[in-house]
């Protein structure tokens, strides 16, 4: 299959480019709802009978959701699972566990339901751009549809009951993935991060907890799930993100006015390396891709659309590369194939 | 490249840590990296949120000095079999019933982690029943108070009747 064919077939909706000023900074918006069934032990304690029961109950509840199909964990290869994780559709836990778990996924891969991950049910909606409300509306609809047939664990005081006390209450985790090269280059990023964490929000790297901020990409999400209403949680993240967007835009404006040549040089060098390298690590690739995206956003580089950035940050990950080439690849081989994919994608 | 710690062996482990927003990069040999304890060589999570929570639960035990901490199985969830000891060790609940069983232990932890301990958000449509009605009444009462302050007495009267109707629905056990 050609690279274009592979991309058209294998990328999720959130990777598509969005129009508008905020989408230069906000790459995607995600809503996750944690739900559990009454009386059945949570997945980490459940025996295989209980696990299968949950899978079956969710299957019954999903009847009529024509757009969705079920991917059972046991039918997926490690590379498939890794690629799903790289698209942010499943968690690390679902890649490695050996439970009777799986994933309901809709056609454009914007909505998914993980079964038997940390909680029995995790509903997720992932959209391109700054669309937290739209994502929440969709997640809410799915939640209501499931709740018609499933007995959720819920009580008046604690709300939705979850395996980990950090999710109890709304069970809601809202997050935005932001690209902040301007704040990094102007060395303001630490100030922003400190302020964000003081407001009860968490900042993480691109692949969640514990991952580093590769490619100047960060995820901002709520930490508190109990006591606040869903609208308040989302409003809080929206307000903070809007301010970060403004700061990022100001930083970019400053760079363009004061450091135009330096930035232009950086951007074109990054493009030069990416389009000519024969071996490249994922870290270096992400850093250079971030600079290329900045160049496109600032109209210092007119060779590409900024869409390539979102495609390539997924395509160059280990699971994806192995899926694209249909074989297991060592780290060294991956570095070579990664450079090949980038070269080809930049040529087209 | 030599290890940044012992400055003798070859550095084979490169890792990046972000502490309070500050990026630290280290290049270490395997034994120095292992000694730091930052890395995980068994494929297990080096430091998880659950361990952290379990640590917070231990703190709750501190006032009970001289081995008076809960060691009996007084608290055991009848539904999933999780004991209080296990709960204190792993920092996770075993099933939805555990929230009842370990309520007393859990509440201080929730206050610590979440700031508050009472749910204020969505209520499931089908099983939420009475709770939904109660929330609706609460909301209407708030609006009613606002109308009174704004001296919009006609609007307030409409709400008052609505609240009355919902309250009688509640006492009749409706709404489920």
PDB file of N, CA and C in Angstrom, chain A residues 35-42 44-45 118 140 143-144 147-151 153-170 190 193 209 212-213 223-230 232 283, chain B residues 16 18 20-23 25 47-50 53 79-80 82 86-87 90-97 99-100 106-107 109-110 113-128 131 134-135 139:
ATOM      1  N   UNK A  35     -16.830   4.610  34.161  1.00  0.00           N
ATOM      2  CA  UNK A  35     -18.075   4.048  34.685  1.00  0.00           C
ATOM      3  C   UNK A  35     -17.846   2.590  35.096  1.00  0.00           C
ATOM      4  N   UNK A  36     -18.610   2.148  36.115  1.00  0.00           N
ATOM      5  CA  UNK A  36     -18.501   0.752  36.543  1.00  0.00           C
ATOM      6  C   UNK A  36     -19.866   0.141  36.784  1.00  0.00           C
ATOM      7  N   UNK A  37     -19.905  -1.171  36.686  1.00  0.00           N
ATOM      8  CA  UNK A  37     -21.158  -1.872  36.908  1.00  0.00           C
ATOM      9  C   UNK A  37     -21.280  -2.223  38.388  1.00  0.00           C
ATOM     10  N   UNK A  38     -22.504  -2.150  38.856  1.00  0.00           N
ATOM     11  CA  UNK A  38     -22.754  -2.428  40.273  1.00  0.00           C
ATOM     12  C   UNK A  38     -22.403  -3.860  40.632  1.00  0.00           C
ATOM     13  N   UNK A  39     -21.802  -4.034  41.777  1.00  0.00           N
ATOM     14  CA  UNK A  39     -21.583  -5.351  42.394  1.00  0.00           C
ATOM     15  C   UNK A  39     -20.543  -6.266  41.723  1.00  0.00           C
ATOM     16  N   UNK A  40     -20.175  -5.992  40.492  1.00  0.00           N
ATOM     17  CA  UNK A  40     -19.125  -6.823  39.875  1.00  0.00           C
ATOM     18  C   UNK A  40     -17.767  -6.231  40.269  1.00  0.00           C
ATOM     19  N   UNK A  41     -16.843  -7.096  40.759  1.00  0.00           N
ATOM     20  CA  UNK A  41     -15.532  -6.545  41.144  1.00  0.00           C
ATOM     21  C   UNK A  41     -14.886  -5.762  40.002  1.00  0.00           C
ATOM     22  N   UNK A  42     -14.145  -4.716  40.356  1.00  0.00           N
ATOM     23  CA  UNK A  42     -13.439  -3.932  39.344  1.00  0.00           C
ATOM     24  C   UNK A  42     -12.431  -4.837  38.624  1.00  0.00           C
ATOM     25  N   UNK A  44      -9.304  -5.177  38.095  1.00  0.00           N
ATOM     26  CA  UNK A  44      -8.060  -5.721  38.674  1.00  0.00           C
ATOM     27  C   UNK A  44      -8.324  -6.848  39.656  1.00  0.00           C
ATOM     28  N   UNK A  45      -9.577  -6.927  40.177  1.00  0.00           N
ATOM     29  CA  UNK A  45      -9.928  -7.996  41.122  1.00  0.00           C
ATOM     30  C   UNK A  45     -10.815  -9.057  40.476  1.00  0.00           C
ATOM     31  N   UNK A 118      -8.882  -0.031  33.652  1.00  0.00           N
ATOM     32  CA  UNK A 118      -8.867   0.145  35.109  1.00  0.00           C
ATOM     33  C   UNK A 118     -10.294   0.100  35.659  1.00  0.00           C
ATOM     34  N   UNK A 140     -21.496  12.186  26.546  1.00  0.00           N
ATOM     35  CA  UNK A 140     -22.703  12.169  27.357  1.00  0.00           C
ATOM     36  C   UNK A 140     -23.795  11.316  26.704  1.00  0.00           C
ATOM     37  N   UNK A 143     -22.910   7.744  27.052  1.00  0.00           N
ATOM     38  CA  UNK A 143     -23.102   7.382  28.456  1.00  0.00           C
ATOM     39  C   UNK A 143     -24.585   7.107  28.726  1.00  0.00           C
ATOM     40  N   UNK A 144     -25.441   8.016  28.249  1.00  0.00           N
ATOM     41  CA  UNK A 144     -26.887   7.832  28.451  1.00  0.00           C
ATOM     42  C   UNK A 144     -27.383   6.553  27.785  1.00  0.00           C
ATOM     43  N   UNK A 147     -26.295   3.618  29.828  1.00  0.00           N
ATOM     44  CA  UNK A 147     -26.945   3.582  31.142  1.00  0.00           C
ATOM     45  C   UNK A 147     -28.374   3.075  31.059  1.00  0.00           C
ATOM     46  N   UNK A 148     -28.983   3.172  29.871  1.00  0.00           N
ATOM     47  CA  UNK A 148     -30.337   2.630  29.724  1.00  0.00           C
ATOM     48  C   UNK A 148     -30.371   1.143  30.010  1.00  0.00           C
ATOM     49  N   UNK A 149     -29.274   0.462  29.737  1.00  0.00           N
ATOM     50  CA  UNK A 149     -29.282  -0.993  29.908  1.00  0.00           C
ATOM     51  C   UNK A 149     -28.357  -1.492  31.015  1.00  0.00           C
ATOM     52  N   UNK A 150     -27.475  -0.648  31.486  1.00  0.00           N
ATOM     53  CA  UNK A 150     -26.501  -1.115  32.486  1.00  0.00           C
ATOM     54  C   UNK A 150     -26.768  -0.474  33.845  1.00  0.00           C
ATOM     55  N   UNK A 151     -26.539  -1.254  34.903  1.00  0.00           N
ATOM     56  CA  UNK A 151     -26.673  -0.698  36.249  1.00  0.00           C
ATOM     57  C   UNK A 151     -25.330  -0.156  36.707  1.00  0.00           C
ATOM     58  N   UNK A 153     -22.581   1.693  38.976  1.00  0.00           N
ATOM     59  CA  UNK A 153     -22.321   1.949  40.382  1.00  0.00           C
ATOM     60  C   UNK A 153     -22.341   3.449  40.606  1.00  0.00           C
ATOM     61  N   UNK A 154     -23.296   3.905  41.384  1.00  0.00           N
ATOM     62  CA  UNK A 154     -23.460   5.348  41.599  1.00  0.00           C
ATOM     63  C   UNK A 154     -24.065   5.556  42.964  1.00  0.00           C
ATOM     64  N   UNK A 155     -23.596   6.512  43.717  1.00  0.00           N
ATOM     65  CA  UNK A 155     -24.368   6.929  44.882  1.00  0.00           C
ATOM     66  C   UNK A 155     -24.406   8.432  45.013  1.00  0.00           C
ATOM     67  N   UNK A 156     -25.397   8.884  45.763  1.00  0.00           N
ATOM     68  CA  UNK A 156     -25.713  10.306  45.800  1.00  0.00           C
ATOM     69  C   UNK A 156     -24.516  11.146  46.237  1.00  0.00           C
ATOM     70  N   UNK A 157     -23.801  10.646  47.239  1.00  0.00           N
ATOM     71  CA  UNK A 157     -22.731  11.450  47.802  1.00  0.00           C
ATOM     72  C   UNK A 157     -21.434  11.361  46.999  1.00  0.00           C
ATOM     73  N   UNK A 158     -21.117  10.157  46.534  1.00  0.00           N
ATOM     74  CA  UNK A 158     -19.823   9.957  45.864  1.00  0.00           C
ATOM     75  C   UNK A 158     -19.919   9.991  44.348  1.00  0.00           C
ATOM     76  N   UNK A 159     -21.132  10.021  43.817  1.00  0.00           N
ATOM     77  CA  UNK A 159     -21.273  10.067  42.363  1.00  0.00           C
ATOM     78  C   UNK A 159     -20.960   8.729  41.723  1.00  0.00           C
ATOM     79  N   UNK A 160     -20.317   8.763  40.555  1.00  0.00           N
ATOM     80  CA  UNK A 160     -19.959   7.525  39.856  1.00  0.00           C
ATOM     81  C   UNK A 160     -18.781   6.878  40.577  1.00  0.00           C
ATOM     82  N   UNK A 161     -18.952   5.604  40.917  1.00  0.00           N
ATOM     83  CA  UNK A 161     -17.951   4.922  41.728  1.00  0.00           C
ATOM     84  C   UNK A 161     -16.896   4.271  40.838  1.00  0.00           C
ATOM     85  N   UNK A 162     -15.645   4.584  41.130  1.00  0.00           N
ATOM     86  CA  UNK A 162     -14.555   4.114  40.268  1.00  0.00           C
ATOM     87  C   UNK A 162     -13.512   3.343  41.063  1.00  0.00           C
ATOM     88  N   UNK A 163     -12.710   2.599  40.344  1.00  0.00           N
ATOM     89  CA  UNK A 163     -11.692   1.765  40.980  1.00  0.00           C
ATOM     90  C   UNK A 163     -10.683   2.619  41.756  1.00  0.00           C
ATOM     91  N   UNK A 164     -10.292   3.721  41.180  1.00  0.00           N
ATOM     92  CA  UNK A 164      -9.325   4.579  41.849  1.00  0.00           C
ATOM     93  C   UNK A 164     -10.044   5.822  42.398  1.00  0.00           C
ATOM     94  N   UNK A 165      -9.783   6.154  43.663  1.00  0.00           N
ATOM     95  CA  UNK A 165     -10.459   7.322  44.246  1.00  0.00           C
ATOM     96  C   UNK A 165     -10.165   8.645  43.536  1.00  0.00           C
ATOM     97  N   UNK A 166      -9.178   8.662  42.666  1.00  0.00           N
ATOM     98  CA  UNK A 166      -8.881   9.912  41.953  1.00  0.00           C
ATOM     99  C   UNK A 166      -9.858  10.170  40.808  1.00  0.00           C
ATOM    100  N   UNK A 167     -10.727   9.208  40.515  1.00  0.00           N
ATOM    101  CA  UNK A 167     -11.680   9.394  39.414  1.00  0.00           C
ATOM    102  C   UNK A 167     -13.126   9.485  39.875  1.00  0.00           C
ATOM    103  N   UNK A 168     -13.358   9.240  41.164  1.00  0.00           N
ATOM    104  CA  UNK A 168     -14.732   9.144  41.662  1.00  0.00           C
ATOM    105  C   UNK A 168     -15.449  10.492  41.553  1.00  0.00           C
ATOM    106  N   UNK A 169     -16.765  10.434  41.465  1.00  0.00           N
ATOM    107  CA  UNK A 169     -17.545  11.675  41.330  1.00  0.00           C
ATOM    108  C   UNK A 169     -18.121  11.741  39.924  1.00  0.00           C
ATOM    109  N   UNK A 170     -17.575  12.659  39.135  1.00  0.00           N
ATOM    110  CA  UNK A 170     -18.034  12.752  37.744  1.00  0.00           C
ATOM    111  C   UNK A 170     -17.414  11.658  36.873  1.00  0.00           C
ATOM    112  N   UNK A 190       7.946  27.387  31.685  1.00  0.00           N
ATOM    113  CA  UNK A 190       7.901  26.977  33.090  1.00  0.00           C
ATOM    114  C   UNK A 190       6.947  27.821  33.919  1.00  0.00           C
ATOM    115  N   UNK A 193       3.512  26.560  33.148  1.00  0.00           N
ATOM    116  CA  UNK A 193       3.249  25.260  33.764  1.00  0.00           C
ATOM    117  C   UNK A 193       2.991  25.390  35.265  1.00  0.00           C
ATOM    118  N   UNK A 209       0.579  10.272  31.673  1.00  0.00           N
ATOM    119  CA  UNK A 209       1.344  10.264  32.908  1.00  0.00           C
ATOM    120  C   UNK A 209       2.777   9.767  32.695  1.00  0.00           C
ATOM    121  N   UNK A 212       7.377  12.502  28.662  1.00  0.00           N
ATOM    122  CA  UNK A 212       7.952  13.848  28.624  1.00  0.00           C
ATOM    123  C   UNK A 212       7.303  14.707  27.539  1.00  0.00           C
ATOM    124  N   UNK A 213       7.571  15.988  27.620  1.00  0.00           N
ATOM    125  CA  UNK A 213       6.935  16.927  26.707  1.00  0.00           C
ATOM    126  C   UNK A 213       7.662  16.958  25.371  1.00  0.00           C
ATOM    127  N   UNK A 223      -7.660  17.651  37.449  1.00  0.00           N
ATOM    128  CA  UNK A 223      -7.260  16.638  38.424  1.00  0.00           C
ATOM    129  C   UNK A 223      -8.430  16.259  39.309  1.00  0.00           C
ATOM    130  N   UNK A 224      -9.266  17.257  39.606  1.00  0.00           N
ATOM    131  CA  UNK A 224     -10.361  17.004  40.536  1.00  0.00           C
ATOM    132  C   UNK A 224     -11.593  16.496  39.795  1.00  0.00           C
ATOM    133  N   UNK A 225     -12.194  15.444  40.341  1.00  0.00           N
ATOM    134  CA  UNK A 225     -13.382  14.872  39.700  1.00  0.00           C
ATOM    135  C   UNK A 225     -14.583  14.885  40.641  1.00  0.00           C
ATOM    136  N   UNK A 226     -14.349  15.224  41.904  1.00  0.00           N
ATOM    137  CA  UNK A 226     -15.431  15.162  42.891  1.00  0.00           C
ATOM    138  C   UNK A 226     -15.738  16.567  43.407  1.00  0.00           C
ATOM    139  N   UNK A 227     -17.041  16.888  43.441  1.00  0.00           N
ATOM    140  CA  UNK A 227     -17.443  18.181  44.008  1.00  0.00           C
ATOM    141  C   UNK A 227     -17.719  19.235  42.962  1.00  0.00           C
ATOM    142  N   UNK A 228     -17.016  19.173  41.848  1.00  0.00           N
ATOM    143  CA  UNK A 228     -17.271  20.143  40.777  1.00  0.00           C
ATOM    144  C   UNK A 228     -18.235  19.541  39.762  1.00  0.00           C
ATOM    145  N   UNK A 229     -19.083  20.395  39.180  1.00  0.00           N
ATOM    146  CA  UNK A 229     -19.958  19.909  38.124  1.00  0.00           C
ATOM    147  C   UNK A 229     -19.158  19.777  36.830  1.00  0.00           C
ATOM    148  N   UNK A 230     -19.648  18.921  35.933  1.00  0.00           N
ATOM    149  CA  UNK A 230     -18.955  18.686  34.655  1.00  0.00           C
ATOM    150  C   UNK A 230     -18.710  20.001  33.914  1.00  0.00           C
ATOM    151  N   UNK A 232     -18.380  22.949  35.135  1.00  0.00           N
ATOM    152  CA  UNK A 232     -17.344  23.753  35.796  1.00  0.00           C
ATOM    153  C   UNK A 232     -15.951  23.250  35.425  1.00  0.00           C
ATOM    154  N   UNK A 283      12.720  11.124  19.168  1.00  0.00           N
ATOM    155  CA  UNK A 283      12.840  12.379  19.896  1.00  0.00           C
ATOM    156  C   UNK A 283      13.267  13.521  18.967  1.00  0.00           C
TER     157      UNK A 283
ATOM    158  N   UNK B  16      15.144  11.247  30.912  1.00  0.00           N
ATOM    159  CA  UNK B  16      14.738  12.639  31.094  1.00  0.00           C
ATOM    160  C   UNK B  16      13.655  12.675  32.143  1.00  0.00           C
ATOM    161  N   UNK B  18      11.022  15.360  34.379  1.00  0.00           N
ATOM    162  CA  UNK B  18      10.580  16.746  34.510  1.00  0.00           C
ATOM    163  C   UNK B  18      10.099  16.937  35.942  1.00  0.00           C
ATOM    164  N   UNK B  20       8.886  19.723  38.633  1.00  0.00           N
ATOM    165  CA  UNK B  20       8.378  21.102  38.713  1.00  0.00           C
ATOM    166  C   UNK B  20       8.645  21.881  37.434  1.00  0.00           C
ATOM    167  N   UNK B  21       8.399  21.230  36.338  1.00  0.00           N
ATOM    168  CA  UNK B  21       8.536  21.900  35.055  1.00  0.00           C
ATOM    169  C   UNK B  21       9.976  22.035  34.574  1.00  0.00           C
ATOM    170  N   UNK B  22      10.927  21.576  35.381  1.00  0.00           N
ATOM    171  CA  UNK B  22      12.314  21.696  34.963  1.00  0.00           C
ATOM    172  C   UNK B  22      12.808  20.357  34.420  1.00  0.00           C
ATOM    173  N   UNK B  23      13.413  20.419  33.257  1.00  0.00           N
ATOM    174  CA  UNK B  23      13.824  19.195  32.590  1.00  0.00           C
ATOM    175  C   UNK B  23      15.230  18.803  33.033  1.00  0.00           C
ATOM    176  N   UNK B  25      18.191  15.982  32.306  1.00  0.00           N
ATOM    177  CA  UNK B  25      18.606  14.856  31.477  1.00  0.00           C
ATOM    178  C   UNK B  25      19.822  14.197  32.091  1.00  0.00           C
ATOM    179  N   UNK B  47       6.540   4.196  40.081  1.00  0.00           N
ATOM    180  CA  UNK B  47       5.913   4.950  41.153  1.00  0.00           C
ATOM    181  C   UNK B  47       4.531   5.322  40.680  1.00  0.00           C
ATOM    182  N   UNK B  48       3.542   4.638  41.192  1.00  0.00           N
ATOM    183  CA  UNK B  48       2.224   4.846  40.620  1.00  0.00           C
ATOM    184  C   UNK B  48       1.349   5.679  41.540  1.00  0.00           C
ATOM    185  N   UNK B  49       0.295   6.186  40.970  1.00  0.00           N
ATOM    186  CA  UNK B  49      -0.657   6.987  41.729  1.00  0.00           C
ATOM    187  C   UNK B  49      -1.285   6.136  42.832  1.00  0.00           C
ATOM    188  N   UNK B  50      -1.426   4.832  42.566  1.00  0.00           N
ATOM    189  CA  UNK B  50      -2.043   3.963  43.576  1.00  0.00           C
ATOM    190  C   UNK B  50      -1.159   3.810  44.817  1.00  0.00           C
ATOM    191  N   UNK B  53      -1.501   6.878  46.797  1.00  0.00           N
ATOM    192  CA  UNK B  53      -2.757   6.903  47.548  1.00  0.00           C
ATOM    193  C   UNK B  53      -2.662   6.003  48.767  1.00  0.00           C
ATOM    194  N   UNK B  79     -18.923  -8.104  49.121  1.00  0.00           N
ATOM    195  CA  UNK B  79     -19.154  -8.359  47.692  1.00  0.00           C
ATOM    196  C   UNK B  79     -17.913  -8.874  46.966  1.00  0.00           C
ATOM    197  N   UNK B  80     -16.759  -8.207  47.171  1.00  0.00           N
ATOM    198  CA  UNK B  80     -15.586  -8.606  46.383  1.00  0.00           C
ATOM    199  C   UNK B  80     -14.481  -9.216  47.227  1.00  0.00           C
ATOM    200  N   UNK B  82     -12.365  -7.720  49.274  1.00  0.00           N
ATOM    201  CA  UNK B  82     -11.219  -6.847  49.576  1.00  0.00           C
ATOM    202  C   UNK B  82     -11.206  -6.535  51.072  1.00  0.00           C
ATOM    203  N   UNK B  86      -5.808  -4.766  52.673  1.00  0.00           N
ATOM    204  CA  UNK B  86      -5.469  -4.715  51.240  1.00  0.00           C
ATOM    205  C   UNK B  86      -5.728  -3.320  50.689  1.00  0.00           C
ATOM    206  N   UNK B  87      -6.876  -2.788  51.079  1.00  0.00           N
ATOM    207  CA  UNK B  87      -7.242  -1.456  50.614  1.00  0.00           C
ATOM    208  C   UNK B  87      -6.176  -0.430  51.006  1.00  0.00           C
ATOM    209  N   UNK B  90      -3.017  -1.098  48.743  1.00  0.00           N
ATOM    210  CA  UNK B  90      -3.007  -0.796  47.301  1.00  0.00           C
ATOM    211  C   UNK B  90      -3.679   0.524  46.930  1.00  0.00           C
ATOM    212  N   UNK B  91      -4.447   1.098  47.861  1.00  0.00           N
ATOM    213  CA  UNK B  91      -5.040   2.401  47.578  1.00  0.00           C
ATOM    214  C   UNK B  91      -6.114   2.398  46.513  1.00  0.00           C
ATOM    215  N   UNK B  92      -6.675   1.228  46.255  1.00  0.00           N
ATOM    216  CA  UNK B  92      -7.764   1.145  45.276  1.00  0.00           C
ATOM    217  C   UNK B  92      -8.928   0.368  45.864  1.00  0.00           C
ATOM    218  N   UNK B  93     -10.111   0.678  45.384  1.00  0.00           N
ATOM    219  CA  UNK B  93     -11.291  -0.055  45.815  1.00  0.00           C
ATOM    220  C   UNK B  93     -11.475  -1.284  44.930  1.00  0.00           C
ATOM    221  N   UNK B  94     -12.179  -2.291  45.474  1.00  0.00           N
ATOM    222  CA  UNK B  94     -12.350  -3.535  44.721  1.00  0.00           C
ATOM    223  C   UNK B  94     -13.643  -3.623  43.934  1.00  0.00           C
ATOM    224  N   UNK B  95     -14.671  -2.929  44.401  1.00  0.00           N
ATOM    225  CA  UNK B  95     -15.945  -2.934  43.680  1.00  0.00           C
ATOM    226  C   UNK B  95     -16.764  -1.738  44.174  1.00  0.00           C
ATOM    227  N   UNK B  96     -17.940  -1.546  43.588  1.00  0.00           N
ATOM    228  CA  UNK B  96     -18.725  -0.372  43.974  1.00  0.00           C
ATOM    229  C   UNK B  96     -19.180  -0.449  45.440  1.00  0.00           C
ATOM    230  N   UNK B  97     -19.368  -1.676  45.946  1.00  0.00           N
ATOM    231  CA  UNK B  97     -19.791  -1.842  47.346  1.00  0.00           C
ATOM    232  C   UNK B  97     -18.728  -1.378  48.341  1.00  0.00           C
ATOM    233  N   UNK B  99     -17.199   1.219  48.492  1.00  0.00           N
ATOM    234  CA  UNK B  99     -17.379   2.607  48.902  1.00  0.00           C
ATOM    235  C   UNK B  99     -18.205   2.705  50.186  1.00  0.00           C
ATOM    236  N   UNK B 100     -19.121   1.723  50.369  1.00  0.00           N
ATOM    237  CA  UNK B 100     -19.903   1.633  51.609  1.00  0.00           C
ATOM    238  C   UNK B 100     -19.031   1.060  52.723  1.00  0.00           C
ATOM    239  N   UNK B 106     -12.257   6.026  53.774  1.00  0.00           N
ATOM    240  CA  UNK B 106     -12.118   6.646  52.472  1.00  0.00           C
ATOM    241  C   UNK B 106     -12.337   8.163  52.503  1.00  0.00           C
ATOM    242  N   UNK B 107     -13.272   8.597  53.326  1.00  0.00           N
ATOM    243  CA  UNK B 107     -13.635  10.016  53.291  1.00  0.00           C
ATOM    244  C   UNK B 107     -12.471  10.982  53.523  1.00  0.00           C
ATOM    245  N   UNK B 109      -9.410  10.450  52.922  1.00  0.00           N
ATOM    246  CA  UNK B 109      -8.553  10.336  51.737  1.00  0.00           C
ATOM    247  C   UNK B 109      -9.134  11.155  50.587  1.00  0.00           C
ATOM    248  N   UNK B 110     -10.439  11.034  50.393  1.00  0.00           N
ATOM    249  CA  UNK B 110     -11.075  11.785  49.306  1.00  0.00           C
ATOM    250  C   UNK B 110     -10.928  13.288  49.512  1.00  0.00           C
ATOM    251  N   UNK B 113      -7.393  14.161  48.505  1.00  0.00           N
ATOM    252  CA  UNK B 113      -7.099  14.055  47.086  1.00  0.00           C
ATOM    253  C   UNK B 113      -7.979  14.985  46.252  1.00  0.00           C
ATOM    254  N   UNK B 114      -9.244  15.058  46.623  1.00  0.00           N
ATOM    255  CA  UNK B 114     -10.192  15.767  45.765  1.00  0.00           C
ATOM    256  C   UNK B 114     -10.580  17.150  46.300  1.00  0.00           C
ATOM    257  N   UNK B 115     -10.220  17.425  47.545  1.00  0.00           N
ATOM    258  CA  UNK B 115     -10.596  18.721  48.101  1.00  0.00           C
ATOM    259  C   UNK B 115     -11.981  18.697  48.723  1.00  0.00           C
ATOM    260  N   UNK B 116     -12.903  18.036  48.040  1.00  0.00           N
ATOM    261  CA  UNK B 116     -14.255  17.937  48.571  1.00  0.00           C
ATOM    262  C   UNK B 116     -14.674  16.480  48.562  1.00  0.00           C
ATOM    263  N   UNK B 117     -15.761  16.148  49.260  1.00  0.00           N
ATOM    264  CA  UNK B 117     -16.128  14.736  49.242  1.00  0.00           C
ATOM    265  C   UNK B 117     -17.575  14.500  48.846  1.00  0.00           C
ATOM    266  N   UNK B 118     -18.189  15.476  48.208  1.00  0.00           N
ATOM    267  CA  UNK B 118     -19.579  15.275  47.847  1.00  0.00           C
ATOM    268  C   UNK B 118     -19.826  15.573  46.364  1.00  0.00           C
ATOM    269  N   UNK B 119     -20.454  14.617  45.702  1.00  0.00           N
ATOM    270  CA  UNK B 119     -20.682  14.712  44.258  1.00  0.00           C
ATOM    271  C   UNK B 119     -21.704  15.793  43.924  1.00  0.00           C
ATOM    272  N   UNK B 120     -21.429  16.499  42.844  1.00  0.00           N
ATOM    273  CA  UNK B 120     -22.281  17.622  42.488  1.00  0.00           C
ATOM    274  C   UNK B 120     -22.637  17.587  41.003  1.00  0.00           C
ATOM    275  N   UNK B 121     -22.228  16.528  40.348  1.00  0.00           N
ATOM    276  CA  UNK B 121     -22.368  16.499  38.890  1.00  0.00           C
ATOM    277  C   UNK B 121     -23.512  15.636  38.389  1.00  0.00           C
ATOM    278  N   UNK B 122     -23.284  15.043  37.227  1.00  0.00           N
ATOM    279  CA  UNK B 122     -24.313  14.270  36.533  1.00  0.00           C
ATOM    280  C   UNK B 122     -24.887  13.140  37.384  1.00  0.00           C
ATOM    281  N   UNK B 123     -26.173  12.885  37.173  1.00  0.00           N
ATOM    282  CA  UNK B 123     -26.841  11.771  37.852  1.00  0.00           C
ATOM    283  C   UNK B 123     -27.395  10.868  36.762  1.00  0.00           C
ATOM    284  N   UNK B 124     -27.161   9.552  36.862  1.00  0.00           N
ATOM    285  CA  UNK B 124     -27.671   8.678  35.797  1.00  0.00           C
ATOM    286  C   UNK B 124     -29.190   8.766  35.682  1.00  0.00           C
ATOM    287  N   UNK B 125     -29.681   8.769  34.452  1.00  0.00           N
ATOM    288  CA  UNK B 125     -31.102   9.003  34.203  1.00  0.00           C
ATOM    289  C   UNK B 125     -31.991   7.931  34.836  1.00  0.00           C
ATOM    290  N   UNK B 126     -31.652   6.667  34.602  1.00  0.00           N
ATOM    291  CA  UNK B 126     -32.552   5.577  34.991  1.00  0.00           C
ATOM    292  C   UNK B 126     -32.418   5.260  36.482  1.00  0.00           C
ATOM    293  N   UNK B 127     -31.168   5.006  36.916  1.00  0.00           N
ATOM    294  CA  UNK B 127     -30.991   4.589  38.307  1.00  0.00           C
ATOM    295  C   UNK B 127     -30.841   5.784  39.257  1.00  0.00           C
ATOM    296  N   UNK B 128     -30.742   6.976  38.688  1.00  0.00           N
ATOM    297  CA  UNK B 128     -30.558   8.157  39.528  1.00  0.00           C
ATOM    298  C   UNK B 128     -31.807   8.541  40.310  1.00  0.00           C
ATOM    299  N   UNK B 131     -32.576  11.118  43.313  1.00  0.00           N
ATOM    300  CA  UNK B 131     -31.469  12.074  43.394  1.00  0.00           C
ATOM    301  C   UNK B 131     -31.663  13.166  42.355  1.00  0.00           C
ATOM    302  N   UNK B 134     -34.279  15.553  43.544  1.00  0.00           N
ATOM    303  CA  UNK B 134     -33.744  16.401  44.619  1.00  0.00           C
ATOM    304  C   UNK B 134     -32.870  17.515  44.055  1.00  0.00           C
ATOM    305  N   UNK B 135     -32.007  17.136  43.079  1.00  0.00           N
ATOM    306  CA  UNK B 135     -31.125  18.131  42.462  1.00  0.00           C
ATOM    307  C   UNK B 135     -31.926  19.213  41.745  1.00  0.00           C
ATOM    308  N   UNK B 139     -31.974  23.198  42.469  1.00  0.00           N
ATOM    309  CA  UNK B 139     -31.703  24.194  41.424  1.00  0.00           C
ATOM    310  C   UNK B 139     -32.821  25.235  41.376  1.00  0.00           C
TER     311      UNK B 139
END
